[in-house]
PDB file of C-alpha atoms in Angstrom:
ATOM      1  CA  UNK A   1     -40.165  83.738 106.723  1.00  0.00           C
ATOM      2  CA  UNK A   2     -38.306  84.892 109.830  1.00  0.00           C
ATOM      3  CA  UNK A   3     -35.100  84.330 109.420  1.00  0.00           C
ATOM      4  CA  UNK A   4     -33.592  81.307 112.397  1.00  0.00           C
ATOM      5  CA  UNK A   5     -31.926  82.286 115.123  1.00  0.00           C
ATOM      6  CA  UNK A   6     -28.871  80.888 113.459  1.00  0.00           C
ATOM      7  CA  UNK A   7     -29.174  82.593 110.244  1.00  0.00           C
ATOM      8  CA  UNK A   8     -29.300  85.846 112.775  1.00  0.00           C
ATOM      9  CA  UNK A   9     -26.102  84.727 114.388  1.00  0.00           C
ATOM     10  CA  UNK A  10     -24.409  84.257 110.929  1.00  0.00           C
ATOM     11  CA  UNK A  11     -25.402  87.512 110.067  1.00  0.00           C
ATOM     12  CA  UNK A  12     -24.047  88.750 113.319  1.00  0.00           C
ATOM     13  CA  UNK A  13     -20.995  87.213 113.167  1.00  0.00           C
ATOM     14  CA  UNK A  14     -20.641  88.770 109.492  1.00  0.00           C
ATOM     15  CA  UNK A  15     -21.045  91.869 110.736  1.00  0.00           C
ATOM     16  CA  UNK A  16     -18.573  91.884 113.456  1.00  0.00           C
ATOM     17  CA  UNK A  17     -15.906  90.427 110.895  1.00  0.00           C
ATOM     18  CA  UNK A  18     -16.386  93.398 108.954  1.00  0.00           C
ATOM     19  CA  UNK A  19     -16.429  95.663 111.470  1.00  0.00           C
ATOM     20  CA  UNK A  20     -13.027  94.207 112.563  1.00  0.00           C
ATOM     21  CA  UNK A  21     -11.627  93.546 108.828  1.00  0.00           C
ATOM     22  CA  UNK A  22     -12.486  97.484 108.947  1.00  0.00           C
ATOM     23  CA  UNK A  23     -10.459  98.831 112.101  1.00  0.00           C
ATOM     24  CA  UNK A  24      -7.620  96.306 111.345  1.00  0.00           C
ATOM     25  CA  UNK A  25      -7.356  97.982 107.582  1.00  0.00           C
ATOM     26  CA  UNK A  26      -7.303 101.365 109.183  1.00  0.00           C
ATOM     27  CA  UNK A  27      -5.017 100.825 111.688  1.00  0.00           C
ATOM     28  CA  UNK A  28      -2.786  99.515 109.411  1.00  0.00           C
ATOM     29  CA  UNK A  29      -3.256 102.712 106.917  1.00  0.00           C
ATOM     30  CA  UNK A  30      -2.291 104.951 110.121  1.00  0.00           C
ATOM     31  CA  UNK A  31       0.731 102.930 110.603  1.00  0.00           C
ATOM     32  CA  UNK A  32       2.346 103.141 107.430  1.00  0.00           C
ATOM     33  CA  UNK A  33       1.590 106.812 107.090  1.00  0.00           C
ATOM     34  CA  UNK A  34       3.207 107.118 110.594  1.00  0.00           C
ATOM     35  CA  UNK A  35       6.223 105.608 109.283  1.00  0.00           C
ATOM     36  CA  UNK A  36       6.036 107.906 105.913  1.00  0.00           C
ATOM     37  CA  UNK A  37       5.861 110.851 108.222  1.00  0.00           C
ATOM     38  CA  UNK A  38       8.434 109.907 110.850  1.00  0.00           C
ATOM     39  CA  UNK A  39      11.279 109.832 107.404  1.00  0.00           C
ATOM     40  CA  UNK A  40      10.195 113.093 106.279  1.00  0.00           C
ATOM     41  CA  UNK A  41      10.039 114.776 108.901  1.00  0.00           C
ATOM     42  CA  UNK A  42      13.288 113.323 110.553  1.00  0.00           C
ATOM     43  CA  UNK A  43      15.397 114.246 107.577  1.00  0.00           C
ATOM     44  CA  UNK A  44      13.882 117.193 107.048  1.00  0.00           C
ATOM     45  CA  UNK A  45      15.280 118.618 110.122  1.00  0.00           C
ATOM     46  CA  UNK A  46      18.431 116.985 110.187  1.00  0.00           C
ATOM     47  CA  UNK A  47      18.844 118.844 106.944  1.00  0.00           C
ATOM     48  CA  UNK A  48      17.289 122.118 107.827  1.00  0.00           C
ATOM     49  CA  UNK A  49      19.763 122.303 110.758  1.00  0.00           C
ATOM     50  CA  UNK A  50      22.702 121.010 109.409  1.00  0.00           C
ATOM     51  CA  UNK A  51      22.558 124.129 107.311  1.00  0.00           C
ATOM     52  CA  UNK A  52      22.537 126.061 109.354  1.00  0.00           C
ATOM     53  CA  UNK A  53      25.319 124.935 111.576  1.00  0.00           C
ATOM     54  CA  UNK A  54      27.250 125.115 108.785  1.00  0.00           C
ATOM     55  CA  UNK A  55      26.716 128.511 107.420  1.00  0.00           C
ATOM     56  CA  UNK A  56      27.012 129.021 111.276  1.00  0.00           C
ATOM     57  CA  UNK A  57      30.945 127.655 111.201  1.00  0.00           C
ATOM     58  CA  UNK A  58      32.211 129.064 107.760  1.00  0.00           C
ATOM     59  CA  UNK A  59      30.896 132.584 108.953  1.00  0.00           C
ATOM     60  CA  UNK A  60      32.817 132.194 112.711  1.00  0.00           C
ATOM     61  CA  UNK A  61      35.613 130.653 110.771  1.00  0.00           C
ATOM     62  CA  UNK A  62      35.903 134.042 108.189  1.00  0.00           C
ATOM     63  CA  UNK A  63      35.934 136.347 110.898  1.00  0.00           C
ATOM     64  CA  UNK A  64      39.183 134.603 112.864  1.00  0.00           C
ATOM     65  CA  UNK A  65      40.389 134.828 109.553  1.00  0.00           C
ATOM     66  CA  UNK A  66      39.533 138.307 108.637  1.00  0.00           C
ATOM     67  CA  UNK A  67      40.708 139.057 112.331  1.00  0.00           C
ATOM     68  CA  UNK A  68      44.480 137.890 111.810  1.00  0.00           C
ATOM     69  CA  UNK A  69      44.372 140.104 108.505  1.00  0.00           C
ATOM     70  CA  UNK A  70      43.527 143.056 110.317  1.00  0.00           C
ATOM     71  CA  UNK A  71      45.823 142.216 113.257  1.00  0.00           C
ATOM     72  CA  UNK A  72      48.754 141.389 111.070  1.00  0.00           C
ATOM     73  CA  UNK A  73      47.888 144.811 109.032  1.00  0.00           C
ATOM     74  CA  UNK A  74      48.076 146.903 112.354  1.00  0.00           C
ATOM     75  CA  UNK A  75      51.702 145.168 113.505  1.00  0.00           C
ATOM     76  CA  UNK A  76      52.991 146.076 109.692  1.00  0.00           C
ATOM     77  CA  UNK A  77      52.029 150.002 109.961  1.00  0.00           C
ATOM     78  CA  UNK A  78      53.004 149.894 113.278  1.00  0.00           C
ATOM     79  CA  UNK A  79      56.666 149.196 112.211  1.00  0.00           C
ATOM     80  CA  UNK A  80      56.853 151.170 109.249  1.00  0.00           C
ATOM     81  CA  UNK A  81      55.753 153.879 111.652  1.00  0.00           C
ATOM     82  CA  UNK A  82      58.528 152.784 114.150  1.00  0.00           C
ATOM     83  CA  UNK A  83      61.107 152.681 111.233  1.00  0.00           C
ATOM     84  CA  UNK A  84      59.997 156.338 110.032  1.00  0.00           C
ATOM     85  CA  UNK A  85      60.272 157.927 113.373  1.00  0.00           C
ATOM     86  CA  UNK A  86      63.720 156.698 113.582  1.00  0.00           C
ATOM     87  CA  UNK A  87      64.405 157.846 110.677  1.00  0.00           C
ATOM     88  CA  UNK A  88      63.163 161.354 111.578  1.00  0.00           C
ATOM     89  CA  UNK A  89      65.233 161.016 114.857  1.00  0.00           C
ATOM     90  CA  UNK A  90      68.344 160.811 112.965  1.00  0.00           C
ATOM     91  CA  UNK A  91      68.109 164.200 110.966  1.00  0.00           C
ATOM     92  CA  UNK A  92      67.311 166.045 113.805  1.00  0.00           C
ATOM     93  CA  UNK A  93      70.467 164.777 115.236  1.00  0.00           C
ATOM     94  CA  UNK A  94      72.116 165.331 112.271  1.00  0.00           C
ATOM     95  CA  UNK A  95      70.350 169.010 111.804  1.00  0.00           C
ATOM     96  CA  UNK A  96      71.288 170.153 115.185  1.00  0.00           C
ATOM     97  CA  UNK A  97      74.948 168.742 115.196  1.00  0.00           C
ATOM     98  CA  UNK A  98      75.068 170.842 112.458  1.00  0.00           C
ATOM     99  CA  UNK A  99      73.731 174.022 114.089  1.00  0.00           C
ATOM    100  CA  UNK A 100      76.565 173.469 116.146  1.00  0.00           C
ATOM    101  CA  UNK A 101      79.040 173.225 114.133  1.00  0.00           C
ATOM    102  CA  UNK A 102      78.353 176.780 113.139  1.00  0.00           C
ATOM    103  CA  UNK A 103      79.778 178.893 115.896  1.00  0.00           C
ATOM    104  CA  UNK A 104      83.242 177.813 115.000  1.00  0.00           C
ATOM    105  CA  UNK A 105      82.788 180.099 111.870  1.00  0.00           C
ATOM    106  CA  UNK A 106      82.297 183.346 113.215  1.00  0.00           C
ATOM    107  CA  UNK A 107      85.692 182.840 115.289  1.00  0.00           C
ATOM    108  CA  UNK A 108      87.163 182.556 111.597  1.00  0.00           C
ATOM    109  CA  UNK A 109      87.138 186.210 111.243  1.00  0.00           C
ATOM    110  CA  UNK A 110      88.565 186.791 107.122  1.00  0.00           C
ATOM    111  CA  UNK A 111      85.885 183.500 106.188  1.00  0.00           C
ATOM    112  CA  UNK A 112      83.313 184.986 108.401  1.00  0.00           C
ATOM    113  CA  UNK A 113      83.512 189.115 107.458  1.00  0.00           C
ATOM    114  CA  UNK A 114      83.241 187.943 103.770  1.00  0.00           C
ATOM    115  CA  UNK A 115      80.301 185.581 104.377  1.00  0.00           C
ATOM    116  CA  UNK A 116      78.575 188.398 105.887  1.00  0.00           C
ATOM    117  CA  UNK A 117      79.674 190.469 102.741  1.00  0.00           C
ATOM    118  CA  UNK A 118      77.843 188.431 100.962  1.00  0.00           C
ATOM    119  CA  UNK A 119      74.532 188.402 103.065  1.00  0.00           C
ATOM    120  CA  UNK A 120      74.953 191.773 103.189  1.00  0.00           C
ATOM    121  CA  UNK A 121      75.145 192.251  99.616  1.00  0.00           C
ATOM    122  CA  UNK A 122      72.333 189.280  99.191  1.00  0.00           C
ATOM    123  CA  UNK A 123      70.039 190.852 101.265  1.00  0.00           C
ATOM    124  CA  UNK A 124      70.396 194.294  99.233  1.00  0.00           C
ATOM    125  CA  UNK A 125      69.663 192.921  96.206  1.00  0.00           C
ATOM    126  CA  UNK A 126      66.259 191.707  98.009  1.00  0.00           C
ATOM    127  CA  UNK A 127      65.646 194.743  99.367  1.00  0.00           C
ATOM    128  CA  UNK A 128      65.551 196.740  95.727  1.00  0.00           C
ATOM    129  CA  UNK A 129      62.409 194.915  95.418  1.00  0.00           C
ATOM    130  CA  UNK A 130      60.663 195.678  98.349  1.00  0.00           C
ATOM    131  CA  UNK A 131      61.071 197.689 101.531  1.00  0.00           C
ATOM    132  CA  UNK A 132      59.680 195.148 103.720  1.00  0.00           C
ATOM    133  CA  UNK A 133      61.814 192.238 103.489  1.00  0.00           C
ATOM    134  CA  UNK A 134      63.073 191.578 106.955  1.00  0.00           C
ATOM    135  CA  UNK A 135      66.290 190.128 106.503  1.00  0.00           C
ATOM    136  CA  UNK A 136      67.187 187.488 108.480  1.00  0.00           C
ATOM    137  CA  UNK A 137      70.014 186.065 107.314  1.00  0.00           C
ATOM    138  CA  UNK A 138      72.080 184.845 110.154  1.00  0.00           C
ATOM    139  CA  UNK A 139      73.920 181.510 109.463  1.00  0.00           C
ATOM    140  CA  UNK A 140      71.710 179.523 112.239  1.00  0.00           C
ATOM    141  CA  UNK A 141      68.713 181.395 110.242  1.00  0.00           C
ATOM    142  CA  UNK A 142      69.639 180.156 106.367  1.00  0.00           C
ATOM    143  CA  UNK A 143      70.217 176.687 108.271  1.00  0.00           C
ATOM    144  CA  UNK A 144      66.748 176.853 109.431  1.00  0.00           C
ATOM    145  CA  UNK A 145      65.411 177.949 106.088  1.00  0.00           C
ATOM    146  CA  UNK A 146      67.311 175.547 104.373  1.00  0.00           C
ATOM    147  CA  UNK A 147      67.064 172.456 105.925  1.00  0.00           C
ATOM    148  CA  UNK A 148      63.216 171.785 104.328  1.00  0.00           C
ATOM    149  CA  UNK A 149      65.312 172.116 100.721  1.00  0.00           C
ATOM    150  CA  UNK A 150      67.986 170.006 101.447  1.00  0.00           C
ATOM    151  CA  UNK A 151      65.726 167.342 103.371  1.00  0.00           C
ATOM    152  CA  UNK A 152      65.498 165.113 100.180  1.00  0.00           C
ATOM    153  CA  UNK A 153      69.319 165.478  99.755  1.00  0.00           C
ATOM    154  CA  UNK A 154      70.184 164.807 103.311  1.00  0.00           C
ATOM    155  CA  UNK A 155      67.599 161.477 103.569  1.00  0.00           C
ATOM    156  CA  UNK A 156      69.615 160.094 100.530  1.00  0.00           C
ATOM    157  CA  UNK A 157      73.087 160.691 101.797  1.00  0.00           C
ATOM    158  CA  UNK A 158      72.239 159.245 105.490  1.00  0.00           C
ATOM    159  CA  UNK A 159      69.887 156.594 104.361  1.00  0.00           C
ATOM    160  CA  UNK A 160      70.391 155.979 100.741  1.00  0.00           C
ATOM    161  CA  UNK A 161      68.348 156.402  97.748  1.00  0.00           C
ATOM    162  CA  UNK A 162      64.648 155.844  98.076  1.00  0.00           C
ATOM    163  CA  UNK A 163      64.006 152.691  95.610  1.00  0.00           C
ATOM    164  CA  UNK A 164      60.067 153.738  95.875  1.00  0.00           C
ATOM    165  CA  UNK A 165      60.359 156.954  94.801  1.00  0.00           C
ATOM    166  CA  UNK A 166      59.161 158.079  91.390  1.00  0.00           C
ATOM    167  CA  UNK A 167      59.216 161.569  91.292  1.00  0.00           C
ATOM    168  CA  UNK A 168      62.776 163.326  91.719  1.00  0.00           C
ATOM    169  CA  UNK A 169      61.746 166.921  91.000  1.00  0.00           C
TER     170      UNK A 169
ATOM    171  CA  UNK B   1     -36.233  88.905 122.469  1.00  0.00           C
ATOM    172  CA  UNK B   2     -33.672  88.197 124.266  1.00  0.00           C
ATOM    173  CA  UNK B   3     -31.570  86.791 121.466  1.00  0.00           C
ATOM    174  CA  UNK B   4     -32.111  90.455 119.797  1.00  0.00           C
ATOM    175  CA  UNK B   5     -30.157  92.134 122.686  1.00  0.00           C
ATOM    176  CA  UNK B   6     -27.876  89.697 122.923  1.00  0.00           C
ATOM    177  CA  UNK B   7     -26.773  90.517 119.108  1.00  0.00           C
ATOM    178  CA  UNK B   8     -27.222  94.155 119.183  1.00  0.00           C
ATOM    179  CA  UNK B   9     -24.838  93.762 122.171  1.00  0.00           C
ATOM    180  CA  UNK B  10     -21.947  91.656 120.612  1.00  0.00           C
ATOM    181  CA  UNK B  11     -21.942  94.688 117.957  1.00  0.00           C
ATOM    182  CA  UNK B  12     -21.475  97.125 119.992  1.00  0.00           C
ATOM    183  CA  UNK B  13     -18.887  95.431 121.580  1.00  0.00           C
ATOM    184  CA  UNK B  14     -17.175  94.619 118.141  1.00  0.00           C
ATOM    185  CA  UNK B  15     -17.190  98.464 117.291  1.00  0.00           C
ATOM    186  CA  UNK B  16     -15.955  99.586 120.626  1.00  0.00           C
ATOM    187  CA  UNK B  17     -12.869  97.580 120.116  1.00  0.00           C
ATOM    188  CA  UNK B  18     -12.708  98.628 116.335  1.00  0.00           C
ATOM    189  CA  UNK B  19     -12.734 102.108 117.724  1.00  0.00           C
ATOM    190  CA  UNK B  20     -10.008 101.160 120.546  1.00  0.00           C
ATOM    191  CA  UNK B  21      -7.972  99.686 117.850  1.00  0.00           C
ATOM    192  CA  UNK B  22      -7.861 102.896 115.307  1.00  0.00           C
ATOM    193  CA  UNK B  23      -7.271 105.025 118.755  1.00  0.00           C
ATOM    194  CA  UNK B  24      -3.824 102.886 119.496  1.00  0.00           C
ATOM    195  CA  UNK B  25      -2.971 103.058 116.340  1.00  0.00           C
ATOM    196  CA  UNK B  26      -3.423 106.899 116.094  1.00  0.00           C
ATOM    197  CA  UNK B  27      -1.724 107.048 119.204  1.00  0.00           C
ATOM    198  CA  UNK B  28       1.505 105.236 118.137  1.00  0.00           C
ATOM    199  CA  UNK B  29       1.432 107.786 114.950  1.00  0.00           C
ATOM    200  CA  UNK B  30       1.853 110.364 117.240  1.00  0.00           C
ATOM    201  CA  UNK B  31       4.758 108.821 119.351  1.00  0.00           C
ATOM    202  CA  UNK B  32       6.448 107.812 116.148  1.00  0.00           C
ATOM    203  CA  UNK B  33       6.502 111.355 115.102  1.00  0.00           C
ATOM    204  CA  UNK B  34       7.819 112.700 118.305  1.00  0.00           C
ATOM    205  CA  UNK B  35      10.572 110.021 118.326  1.00  0.00           C
ATOM    206  CA  UNK B  36      11.377 111.633 114.743  1.00  0.00           C
ATOM    207  CA  UNK B  37      11.975 115.003 116.498  1.00  0.00           C
ATOM    208  CA  UNK B  38      14.064 113.143 119.171  1.00  0.00           C
ATOM    209  CA  UNK B  39      16.087 111.013 116.678  1.00  0.00           C
ATOM    210  CA  UNK B  40      16.666 114.137 114.192  1.00  0.00           C
ATOM    211  CA  UNK B  41      17.741 116.375 117.448  1.00  0.00           C
ATOM    212  CA  UNK B  42      20.312 113.498 118.281  1.00  0.00           C
ATOM    213  CA  UNK B  43      21.828 113.466 114.499  1.00  0.00           C
ATOM    214  CA  UNK B  44      21.784 117.234 114.708  1.00  0.00           C
ATOM    215  CA  UNK B  45      23.758 117.561 117.906  1.00  0.00           C
ATOM    216  CA  UNK B  46      26.087 115.044 117.170  1.00  0.00           C
ATOM    217  CA  UNK B  47      27.005 116.909 114.072  1.00  0.00           C
ATOM    218  CA  UNK B  48      27.201 120.238 115.853  1.00  0.00           C
ATOM    219  CA  UNK B  49      29.728 118.763 118.164  1.00  0.00           C
ATOM    220  CA  UNK B  50      31.814 117.701 115.370  1.00  0.00           C
ATOM    221  CA  UNK B  51      31.983 120.888 113.319  1.00  0.00           C
ATOM    222  CA  UNK B  52      32.326 122.632 116.584  1.00  0.00           C
ATOM    223  CA  UNK B  53      35.748 120.364 117.627  1.00  0.00           C
ATOM    224  CA  UNK B  54      36.883 121.456 113.903  1.00  0.00           C
ATOM    225  CA  UNK B  55      36.526 124.793 114.647  1.00  0.00           C
ATOM    226  CA  UNK B  56      38.453 124.953 117.415  1.00  0.00           C
ATOM    227  CA  UNK B  57      41.482 122.993 115.381  1.00  0.00           C
ATOM    228  CA  UNK B  58      40.986 125.961 112.673  1.00  0.00           C
ATOM    229  CA  UNK B  59      41.273 128.790 115.587  1.00  0.00           C
ATOM    230  CA  UNK B  60      44.162 127.294 117.423  1.00  0.00           C
ATOM    231  CA  UNK B  61      45.671 126.814 114.192  1.00  0.00           C
ATOM    232  CA  UNK B  62      45.199 130.042 113.068  1.00  0.00           C
ATOM    233  CA  UNK B  63      46.401 132.055 116.627  1.00  0.00           C
ATOM    234  CA  UNK B  64      49.380 130.438 116.723  1.00  0.00           C
ATOM    235  CA  UNK B  65      50.686 131.497 113.305  1.00  0.00           C
ATOM    236  CA  UNK B  66      49.175 135.010 114.587  1.00  0.00           C
ATOM    237  CA  UNK B  67      51.904 134.859 116.871  1.00  0.00           C
ATOM    238  CA  UNK B  68      54.441 133.852 114.314  1.00  0.00           C
ATOM    239  CA  UNK B  69      53.968 137.102 112.237  1.00  0.00           C
ATOM    240  CA  UNK B  70      54.062 138.861 115.210  1.00  0.00           C
ATOM    241  CA  UNK B  71      57.742 137.771 116.063  1.00  0.00           C
ATOM    242  CA  UNK B  72      58.776 138.066 112.382  1.00  0.00           C
ATOM    243  CA  UNK B  73      57.258 141.382 111.799  1.00  0.00           C
ATOM    244  CA  UNK B  74      59.030 142.402 115.216  1.00  0.00           C
ATOM    245  CA  UNK B  75      62.703 141.152 113.956  1.00  0.00           C
ATOM    246  CA  UNK B  76      62.391 142.802 110.758  1.00  0.00           C
ATOM    247  CA  UNK B  77      61.537 145.664 112.512  1.00  0.00           C
ATOM    248  CA  UNK B  78      64.769 145.499 114.591  1.00  0.00           C
ATOM    249  CA  UNK B  79      66.738 144.816 111.485  1.00  0.00           C
ATOM    250  CA  UNK B  80      65.685 147.437 109.440  1.00  0.00           C
ATOM    251  CA  UNK B  81      66.503 150.362 112.156  1.00  0.00           C
ATOM    252  CA  UNK B  82      69.846 148.852 113.495  1.00  0.00           C
ATOM    253  CA  UNK B  83      70.725 148.690 109.553  1.00  0.00           C
ATOM    254  CA  UNK B  84      70.008 152.292 109.344  1.00  0.00           C
ATOM    255  CA  UNK B  85      71.554 153.311 112.410  1.00  0.00           C
ATOM    256  CA  UNK B  86      74.850 151.970 111.065  1.00  0.00           C
ATOM    257  CA  UNK B  87      74.317 153.945 107.620  1.00  0.00           C
ATOM    258  CA  UNK B  88      73.634 156.930 109.296  1.00  0.00           C
ATOM    259  CA  UNK B  89      76.523 156.189 111.977  1.00  0.00           C
ATOM    260  CA  UNK B  90      78.917 155.437 108.382  1.00  0.00           C
ATOM    261  CA  UNK B  91      77.430 158.918 106.486  1.00  0.00           C
ATOM    262  CA  UNK B  92      76.585 161.485 109.277  1.00  0.00           C
ATOM    263  CA  UNK B  93      79.868 163.400 108.548  1.00  0.00           C
ATOM    264  CA  UNK B  94      79.697 163.822 104.933  1.00  0.00           C
ATOM    265  CA  UNK B  95      76.341 164.657 105.494  1.00  0.00           C
ATOM    266  CA  UNK B  96      76.434 167.864 108.138  1.00  0.00           C
ATOM    267  CA  UNK B  97      79.788 168.825 105.657  1.00  0.00           C
ATOM    268  CA  UNK B  98      77.551 169.332 102.825  1.00  0.00           C
ATOM    269  CA  UNK B  99      74.906 171.113 104.924  1.00  0.00           C
ATOM    270  CA  UNK B 100      77.518 173.602 106.086  1.00  0.00           C
ATOM    271  CA  UNK B 101      78.703 173.908 102.356  1.00  0.00           C
ATOM    272  CA  UNK B 102      74.946 174.552 101.387  1.00  0.00           C
ATOM    273  CA  UNK B 103      74.328 177.221 104.512  1.00  0.00           C
ATOM    274  CA  UNK B 104      77.819 178.948 103.332  1.00  0.00           C
ATOM    275  CA  UNK B 105      77.154 179.200  99.983  1.00  0.00           C
ATOM    276  CA  UNK B 106      75.830 182.490  99.137  1.00  0.00           C
ATOM    277  CA  UNK B 107      75.132 183.916  95.894  1.00  0.00           C
ATOM    278  CA  UNK B 108      73.985 187.086  95.983  1.00  0.00           C
ATOM    279  CA  UNK B 109      71.621 187.112  93.118  1.00  0.00           C
ATOM    280  CA  UNK B 110      68.857 189.849  91.664  1.00  0.00           C
ATOM    281  CA  UNK B 111      65.406 188.628  92.452  1.00  0.00           C
ATOM    282  CA  UNK B 112      64.151 187.623  89.121  1.00  0.00           C
ATOM    283  CA  UNK B 113      61.311 190.763  89.243  1.00  0.00           C
ATOM    284  CA  UNK B 114      64.137 193.095  89.732  1.00  0.00           C
ATOM    285  CA  UNK B 115      65.796 191.925  86.876  1.00  0.00           C
ATOM    286  CA  UNK B 116      62.750 192.630  84.598  1.00  0.00           C
ATOM    287  CA  UNK B 117      62.587 196.460  86.141  1.00  0.00           C
ATOM    288  CA  UNK B 118      66.156 196.903  85.186  1.00  0.00           C
TER     289      UNK B 118
END
């Protein structure tokens, strides 16, 4: 027996309801997934970039620190150089003044001739060793020759003993 | 029969509506994901600005102390040199006397090799 019109309508309505229900379920599923992915994606992006920013600024702060240290070290070196230069200048002055004090010695004939005797004697002693020795023993030359040897003593007398020095040969 | 095509039409309409509903849900999802990016961006930017502000504070503080260090080193250097000048002024004459002494002190000695020959 064929279905009545009413039955057909009922079937159709059932089918329509089914279609609607399926669509609603599907839509709900999509909405739920959307929420999930929203949370995950937002969290991921924030975390990733926070880390980058933290690293970036940490590096920048280290650079600032380093620059400061380098700057201070440079200034200290400059300062040390200044002090050393001042010392050098004092020593030059002292030797210069000593040179100039040598002139009057030649005025004192007695002492000067004794000096020359001794110089000649020393010169001769050195000649025995080799005939090629150039005797350049004027007082000024002596001063120059001795100035390097005398440096440690001069420094100690001028500036006081160096507390940092370990070797005293 | 007329009722047949009517039924089919009803079903087709229901399908169409269903498809629209699902399509809307998909559109909503897409918008929600874009929102995630936008909100994340805003949070990140806020964080960055705060961190940057902290950094600038840090920088200012350190640059300030750098100037202090420079001043201190300069002051130390001047003190050292002043003290040195005083010391030299006090000891100079003594030193010159000693230098003259060494220059005038000539000990004629035979060279060590010469001694051996004799």
